[in-house]
Short mmCIF file of C-alpha atoms and ligand atoms in Angstrom, two decimals:
data_model
loop_
_atom_site.label_atom_id
_atom_site.label_comp_id
_atom_site.label_asym_id
_atom_site.label_seq_id
_atom_site.Cartn_x
_atom_site.Cartn_y
_atom_site.Cartn_z
CA MET A 250 170.00 165.49 -8.50
CA SER A 251 168.81 166.40 -5.34
CA ASP A 252 169.37 165.05 -1.69
CA TYR A 253 165.95 164.22 -0.55
CA GLY A 254 163.03 163.08 -2.55
CA VAL A 255 159.12 161.98 -1.59
CA LEU A 256 157.79 158.69 -1.89
CA LEU A 257 153.98 158.07 -1.98
CA VAL A 258 152.55 154.47 -1.34
CA SER A 259 148.76 153.81 -1.75
CA HIS A 260 146.27 151.18 -2.05
CA VAL A 261 144.94 152.56 -5.36
CA PRO A 262 146.98 154.29 -8.03
CA GLN A 263 144.36 157.25 -8.18
CA ILE A 264 145.36 158.17 -4.93
CA VAL A 265 148.74 158.82 -5.21
CA GLU A 266 148.23 159.78 -8.70
CA GLY A 267 146.46 162.74 -7.56
CA LEU A 268 148.14 163.37 -4.08
CA SER A 269 151.00 163.98 -6.78
CA ILE A 270 149.32 166.47 -8.62
CA LEU A 271 148.68 168.35 -5.29
CA LEU A 272 152.39 168.16 -4.10
CA ARG A 273 154.11 169.24 -7.54
CA GLU A 274 151.92 172.47 -7.43
CA VAL A 275 153.65 173.63 -4.49
CA ALA A 276 156.89 171.84 -4.64
CA PRO A 277 157.83 171.52 -8.47
CA ASP A 278 161.66 171.07 -8.04
CA VAL A 279 161.26 168.17 -5.49
CA ALA A 280 161.39 164.56 -6.32
CA ILE A 281 158.55 163.11 -6.03
CA THR A 282 157.55 159.19 -7.18
CA ALA A 283 154.54 157.19 -6.15
CA ALA A 284 153.57 153.21 -5.97
CA GLY A 285 149.67 152.69 -6.17
CA GLY A 286 148.02 149.59 -6.33
CA THR A 287 148.86 146.12 -7.19
CA ASP A 288 150.81 144.96 -10.15
CA ASP A 289 148.03 144.36 -12.06
CA GLY A 290 146.51 147.60 -11.28
CA GLY A 291 144.07 146.25 -8.54
CA VAL A 292 143.40 147.80 -4.91
CA GLY A 293 146.64 146.95 -2.58
CA THR A 294 150.24 147.43 -2.68
CA SER A 295 153.02 145.83 -4.51
CA PHE A 296 156.55 145.35 -3.36
CA ASP A 297 157.62 145.64 -6.87
CA LYS A 298 155.91 148.78 -7.50
CA ILE A 299 157.55 150.48 -4.57
CA GLN A 300 160.93 149.08 -5.15
CA THR A 301 160.87 150.68 -8.82
CA ALA A 302 159.34 154.12 -7.47
CA VAL A 303 162.61 153.99 -5.09
CA LEU A 304 164.89 153.57 -7.96
CA LYS A 305 163.06 156.25 -10.10
CA ASN A 306 163.26 158.72 -7.57
CA ALA A 307 166.10 161.14 -8.17
CA GLY A 308 166.70 161.80 -4.22
CA GLU A 309 169.24 159.57 -2.68
CA SER A 310 167.42 159.92 0.80
CA LEU A 311 163.39 159.42 0.74
CA LEU A 312 160.77 160.58 3.08
CA ALA A 313 158.21 158.02 2.69
CA PHE A 314 154.49 158.39 3.29
CA TYR A 315 151.68 155.43 2.94
CA ASP A 316 147.65 154.90 3.61
CA LEU A 317 146.80 151.93 5.30
CA GLY A 318 149.19 149.25 7.37
CA SER A 319 149.91 147.07 4.84
CA SER A 320 151.51 149.76 2.46
CA LYS A 321 154.08 150.11 5.66
CA MET A 322 154.84 146.27 5.77
CA ASN A 323 155.85 146.69 2.19
CA LEU A 324 157.66 149.79 2.16
CA ASP A 325 159.84 148.44 5.23
CA MET A 326 160.94 145.36 3.22
CA VAL A 327 161.79 147.52 0.40
CA ALA A 328 163.68 149.93 2.69
CA GLU A 329 165.55 147.21 4.62
CA LEU A 330 166.39 145.66 0.89
CA SER A 331 167.75 149.21 -0.62
CA ASP A 332 170.66 150.94 -0.96
CA LYS A 333 168.97 154.21 -0.31
CA LYS A 334 167.92 155.76 2.96
CA ILE A 335 164.15 155.53 3.44
CA GLU A 336 162.45 157.39 6.22
CA ILE A 337 158.91 156.23 6.80
CA PHE A 338 156.58 158.58 8.25
CA ASP A 339 153.45 157.37 10.49
CA THR A 340 151.74 160.70 9.76
CA ALA A 341 148.60 161.34 8.06
CA PHE A 342 148.84 160.68 4.68
CA ILE A 343 148.09 164.08 2.58
CA GLU A 344 148.90 166.53 5.38
CA GLY A 345 152.43 164.45 6.08
CA ALA A 346 153.56 164.20 2.66
CA TYR A 347 152.13 167.57 1.93
CA THR A 348 154.08 169.48 4.74
CA ALA A 349 157.44 167.56 3.73
CA THR A 350 157.10 168.46 -0.03
CA ALA A 351 156.37 171.77 1.11
CA LEU A 352 159.07 172.19 3.39
CA LEU A 353 161.70 170.62 0.97
CA GLN A 354 160.97 172.98 -1.78
CA ALA A 355 161.41 175.72 0.78
CA LYS A 356 164.83 174.29 1.34
CA VAL A 357 164.08 174.16 5.03
CA PRO A 358 166.81 171.77 6.82
CA TYR A 359 165.88 168.03 7.40
CA HIS A 360 166.05 167.97 11.21
CA GLU A 361 163.09 171.22 10.95
CA ILE A 362 161.27 168.87 8.75
CA LEU A 363 161.19 166.27 11.05
CA LYS A 364 159.91 168.35 13.97
CA GLN A 365 157.17 169.67 11.85
CA LEU A 366 155.98 166.42 10.86
CA GLU A 367 155.89 165.18 14.48
CA PRO A 368 152.63 166.35 15.31
CA LEU A 369 150.89 165.30 12.50
CA LYS A 370 151.48 161.52 13.04
CA VAL A 371 148.45 159.13 13.50
CA LYS A 372 149.28 155.57 13.20
CA MET B 268 164.06 117.23 9.23
CA LEU B 269 163.85 119.18 5.74
CA THR B 270 165.31 118.25 2.55
CA VAL B 271 165.50 120.40 -0.70
CA GLU B 272 163.25 117.52 -2.16
CA LYS B 273 160.80 117.29 1.10
CA THR B 274 160.56 121.39 1.31
CA ILE B 275 159.71 121.72 -2.48
CA ARG B 276 156.83 118.96 -1.98
CA TRP B 277 155.57 120.59 1.27
CA LEU B 278 155.39 123.99 -0.47
CA ASN B 279 154.06 122.69 -3.70
CA LEU B 280 151.11 121.04 -1.42
CA PHE B 281 150.69 124.24 0.09
CA GLY B 282 150.03 125.76 -3.10
CA GLN B 283 147.87 122.98 -4.43
CA LYS B 284 145.64 123.62 -0.77
CA VAL B 285 145.54 127.42 -1.20
CA GLU B 286 144.50 126.87 -5.10
CA GLU B 287 141.59 124.50 -3.61
CA LYS B 288 140.65 126.81 -0.81
CA LYS B 289 140.91 130.01 -2.73
CA VAL B 290 137.60 130.96 -3.03
CA TYR B 291 136.77 130.15 0.69
CA LEU B 292 139.87 131.91 1.94
CA SER B 293 138.50 135.30 -0.02
CA GLU B 294 134.99 134.93 1.31
CA LEU B 295 136.41 135.06 4.89
CA ASP B 296 137.97 138.17 3.81
CA GLN B 297 134.99 139.56 2.41
CA ALA B 298 133.37 139.23 6.10
CA ILE B 299 136.15 141.41 7.65
CA GLY B 300 138.64 142.82 4.87
CA ASP B 301 138.44 143.56 1.49
CA GLY B 302 138.13 139.70 0.18
CA ASP B 303 140.98 139.49 -1.80
CA HIS B 304 143.18 136.86 0.58
CA GLY B 305 142.52 133.76 -1.59
CA THR B 306 143.24 135.83 -4.86
CA ASN B 307 146.55 137.17 -3.47
CA MET B 308 147.66 133.86 -2.12
CA ALA B 309 146.64 131.89 -5.16
CA ARG B 310 148.66 134.31 -7.30
CA GLY B 311 151.61 134.08 -4.69
CA THR B 312 151.97 130.20 -4.71
CA ALA B 313 151.27 129.92 -8.29
CA ALA B 314 154.40 132.23 -8.57
CA MET B 315 156.22 130.12 -6.14
CA LYS B 316 155.41 126.76 -7.82
CA THR B 317 157.07 128.27 -11.08
CA VAL B 318 160.25 129.58 -9.71
CA LEU B 319 160.67 126.32 -8.21
CA GLU B 320 160.43 124.15 -11.17
CA GLN B 321 162.74 126.32 -13.14
CA LYS B 322 165.85 125.09 -11.95
CA ALA B 323 167.54 122.76 -9.48
CA TYR B 324 168.13 123.50 -6.07
CA ASP B 325 171.23 122.57 -3.74
CA THR B 326 170.08 123.68 -0.40
CA VAL B 327 167.03 124.00 1.39
CA GLN B 328 167.91 127.64 2.30
CA ASP B 329 167.66 128.40 -1.75
CA VAL B 330 164.39 126.92 -1.80
CA LEU B 331 163.00 128.85 0.94
CA LYS B 332 164.33 132.14 0.00
CA THR B 333 163.35 131.54 -3.70
CA ALA B 334 159.71 130.72 -2.42
CA GLY B 335 160.03 133.66 -0.08
CA MET B 336 161.10 136.24 -2.52
CA ALA B 337 157.88 134.70 -4.88
CA LEU B 338 155.35 135.14 -2.10
CA LEU B 339 156.53 138.66 -1.06
CA SER B 340 156.43 139.92 -4.91
CA LYS B 341 153.34 138.20 -6.20
CA ILE B 342 151.18 138.20 -3.10
CA GLY B 343 150.60 141.60 -2.62
CA GLY B 344 148.24 143.21 0.42
CA ALA B 345 149.31 142.45 3.79
CA SER B 346 150.40 138.97 3.43
CA GLY B 347 153.00 139.31 1.03
CA PRO B 348 155.42 141.07 3.28
CA LEU B 349 154.49 138.63 6.14
CA TYR B 350 154.71 135.32 4.44
CA GLY B 351 157.70 136.67 2.84
CA SER B 352 159.64 137.80 5.80
CA ALA B 353 158.67 134.34 7.39
CA PHE B 354 160.24 132.47 4.38
CA ILE B 355 162.90 134.56 4.31
CA GLY B 356 163.32 134.53 8.07
CA MET B 357 163.34 130.25 7.40
CA ALA B 358 165.91 130.36 4.81
CA LYS B 359 168.68 132.52 7.15
CA GLN B 360 167.75 129.97 10.05
CA ALA B 361 168.11 126.69 7.39
CA GLY B 362 171.70 128.17 6.51
CA GLU B 363 172.66 127.21 9.80
CA GLY B 364 171.11 123.47 9.40
CA ALA B 365 168.39 121.99 7.91
CA ALA B 366 167.90 119.44 10.43
CA ASP B 367 166.12 121.30 13.13
CA VAL B 368 162.72 121.95 11.63
CA SER B 369 161.73 123.69 14.81
CA ALA B 370 164.23 126.37 15.08
CA ILE B 371 163.32 127.06 11.13
CA LEU B 372 159.98 127.45 12.00
CA GLU B 373 160.62 129.87 15.07
CA ALA B 374 162.63 132.06 12.77
CA GLY B 375 159.44 132.12 10.47
CA LEU B 376 157.27 133.28 13.33
CA GLU B 377 160.01 135.84 14.11
CA GLY B 378 159.63 137.20 10.81
CA ILE B 379 156.07 137.61 11.04
CA ARG B 380 156.19 139.62 14.32
CA LYS B 381 158.81 141.67 13.24
CA ARG B 382 157.19 142.76 10.40
CA GLY B 383 153.47 142.89 11.76
CA ASN B 384 153.89 143.58 15.48
CA ALA B 385 151.08 141.49 16.37
CA GLU B 386 150.88 140.02 19.62
CA ALA B 387 148.79 136.65 20.40
CA GLY B 388 144.79 137.34 20.37
CA ASP B 389 145.14 140.04 17.70
CA LYS B 390 143.47 137.83 15.43
CA THR B 391 146.07 137.11 12.97
CA MET B 392 148.06 134.57 11.35
CA VAL B 393 150.45 134.53 14.21
CA ASP B 394 147.38 133.22 16.31
CA VAL B 395 148.65 130.04 14.42
CA TRP B 396 151.89 130.51 13.92
CA LEU B 397 152.68 130.99 17.52
CA PRO B 398 151.43 127.92 18.86
CA ALA B 399 152.19 125.69 15.97
CA VAL B 400 155.67 126.60 16.66
CA ASP B 401 155.23 125.14 20.12
CA ALA B 402 153.53 122.10 19.40
CA VAL B 403 156.24 121.53 16.95
CA LYS B 404 159.08 122.02 19.25
CA ASN B 405 157.23 119.47 21.91
CA LYS B 406 156.52 117.30 18.97
CA GLU B 407 152.58 117.12 19.15
CA LEU B 408 151.38 119.21 16.15
CA SER B 409 148.40 117.78 14.77
CA ARG B 410 145.66 118.60 12.17
CA GLU B 411 143.00 118.71 14.72
CA ARG B 412 145.10 121.39 16.82
CA ILE B 413 145.61 123.22 13.84
CA ASP B 414 141.75 123.52 13.50
CA GLU B 415 141.32 124.41 17.19
CA TRP B 416 143.87 126.98 16.72
CA VAL B 417 142.28 128.50 13.59
CA LYS B 418 138.74 128.36 15.02
CA ALA B 419 139.83 130.20 18.24
CA THR B 420 140.49 133.17 16.06
CA GLU B 421 136.49 133.65 15.53
CA PRO B 422 135.48 135.32 18.75
CA MET B 423 138.49 137.27 18.82
CA LYS B 424 138.29 141.28 18.43
CA ALA B 425 140.76 142.10 15.23
CA LYS B 426 143.69 144.59 16.21
CA LYS B 427 145.75 144.15 13.37
CA GLY B 428 145.38 144.49 9.61
CA ARG B 429 142.43 145.80 7.49
CA ALA B 430 139.77 143.86 10.00
CA SER B 431 141.30 146.25 12.92
CA TYR B 432 139.42 149.19 11.39
CA LEU B 433 135.57 147.03 11.94
CA GLY B 434 136.66 147.07 15.66
CA GLU B 435 133.63 144.79 17.67
CA ARG B 436 132.25 143.99 14.21
CA SER B 437 135.53 141.82 13.28
CA ILE B 438 133.78 139.36 16.05
CA GLY B 439 132.37 136.17 14.92
CA HIS B 440 134.44 135.65 11.77
CA MET B 441 137.61 133.29 11.25
CA ASP B 442 140.84 135.37 10.05
CA PRO B 443 141.69 134.67 6.66
CA GLY B 444 145.39 134.54 7.27
CA ALA B 445 145.07 132.24 10.16
CA VAL B 446 143.01 130.07 8.13
CA SER B 447 145.93 129.94 5.12
CA SER B 448 148.54 129.62 7.47
CA GLY B 449 146.99 126.40 8.82
CA LEU B 450 146.96 124.79 5.47
CA LEU B 451 150.77 125.65 5.48
CA PHE B 452 151.29 123.50 8.71
CA GLU B 453 148.77 121.01 7.76
CA SER B 454 151.02 120.40 4.19
CA MET B 455 154.07 119.95 6.80
CA ILE B 456 152.25 116.70 8.52
CA GLU B 457 151.01 115.22 5.36
CA GLU B 458 154.38 115.59 3.50
CA GLY B 459 156.14 114.19 6.24
CA VAL B 460 158.47 117.37 7.46
CA LEU B 461 158.38 116.48 10.86
CA ASP B 462 159.31 112.76 10.64
CA GLU B 463 162.58 112.13 12.15
N1 ATP C 197 150.09 143.06 11.35
C1 ATP C 197 149.64 141.85 11.28
N2 ATP C 197 150.85 141.16 11.64
C2 ATP C 197 150.27 139.84 11.21
N3 ATP C 197 149.11 139.04 10.33
C3 ATP C 197 148.66 140.24 9.79
C4 ATP C 197 148.93 141.36 10.06
N4 ATP C 197 147.90 142.40 9.39
C5 ATP C 197 147.35 141.37 8.83
N5 ATP C 197 147.65 140.17 9.08
C6 ATP C 197 147.09 139.16 8.25
O1 ATP C 197 146.87 139.18 6.97
C7 ATP C 197 145.73 138.66 6.52
C8 ATP C 197 145.27 139.76 5.52
O2 ATP C 197 145.84 139.23 4.55
P1 ATP C 197 145.09 140.26 2.94
O3 ATP C 197 146.28 139.38 1.66
O4 ATP C 197 143.86 139.82 2.45
O5 ATP C 197 145.74 141.45 2.93
P2 ATP C 197 145.03 142.78 3.05
O6 ATP C 197 144.57 142.72 4.40
O7 ATP C 197 143.98 142.94 2.33
O8 ATP C 197 146.38 143.88 2.78
P3 ATP C 197 146.06 145.14 1.75
O9 ATP C 197 145.46 146.09 2.94
O10 ATP C 197 147.17 145.63 1.25
O11 ATP C 197 144.90 145.01 0.75
C9 ATP C 197 144.71 138.80 7.42
O12 ATP C 197 143.81 137.77 7.96
C10 ATP C 197 145.84 138.62 8.87
O13 ATP C 197 146.02 137.32 9.21
MG1 MG C 198 142.35 141.29 2.32
#
């Protein structure tokens, strides 16, 4: 059980699967869960899948990263209805998620992580 | 004025229209997006129909809230959270009184704008909701006017959603979300929701 976890949301299941592999390699101890694609495995994002990924994540406070605009709308809705604290980052998807995860693994303080994510903001 | 029965009839007619126009809505989305708006919407309204049939409803608020949760979780895409936010916003307002349809729709528009941050002219469903809410307030909503607002999205350049990635290339096509929202307002007129 850790304080922070990382949540990944994308339009395609394989995108978050691949990204999870990349992140777990550098951060084996960080809780990472993902939601990719629609409920039937198609291209899109799913409110239900995101909600499940939030519940499955061992982190109490989540740092969320996403690919395109509508992922963010679904994430926002989940964040509003969730008991966990979910911070959504408008950073480049891969770079942002990688930076946050690697820093969490290195036990860098949260405010320091926020500072390092700031220049990666692209949306 | 909205009653439980009228609200359900309105939403079911909307679902029926979405189902009839499913292919057309997806074709519109193919031109400037990813071609799934019709299937997204039809999946959502079918789920909405099912939950509305599942039990008896006591309040308009309950109907709108249940419809909103079904649309949110089953439409997917951008329009899932957008229609979901609209209906959840309308449900909240209906809790304050179901007589004021204009206030209810305004709360729906507020939900969409808060979720998607779109402005007038961004080539989204907001370009139909915004004038429609205004027209309902002034008791001048008509089919013809809805058609005009929908068509007016054709020359617009998209600033939100997937179509915005196309820039200039998004010009010359109607916005699919504007068309589906047009169906929602059309259904309202046809079911007499706006009658006193
Ligand atoms: N930010 C926004 N504000 C208001 N409406 C929006 C916004 N973004 C998209 N839309 C509306 O959503 C419609 C597209 O819905 P659709 O169901 O096709 O989702 P999508 O764009 O394919 O989503 P996704 O990117 O998840 O696949 C657009 O036609 C537009 O009217
Ligand atoms: Mg689409």
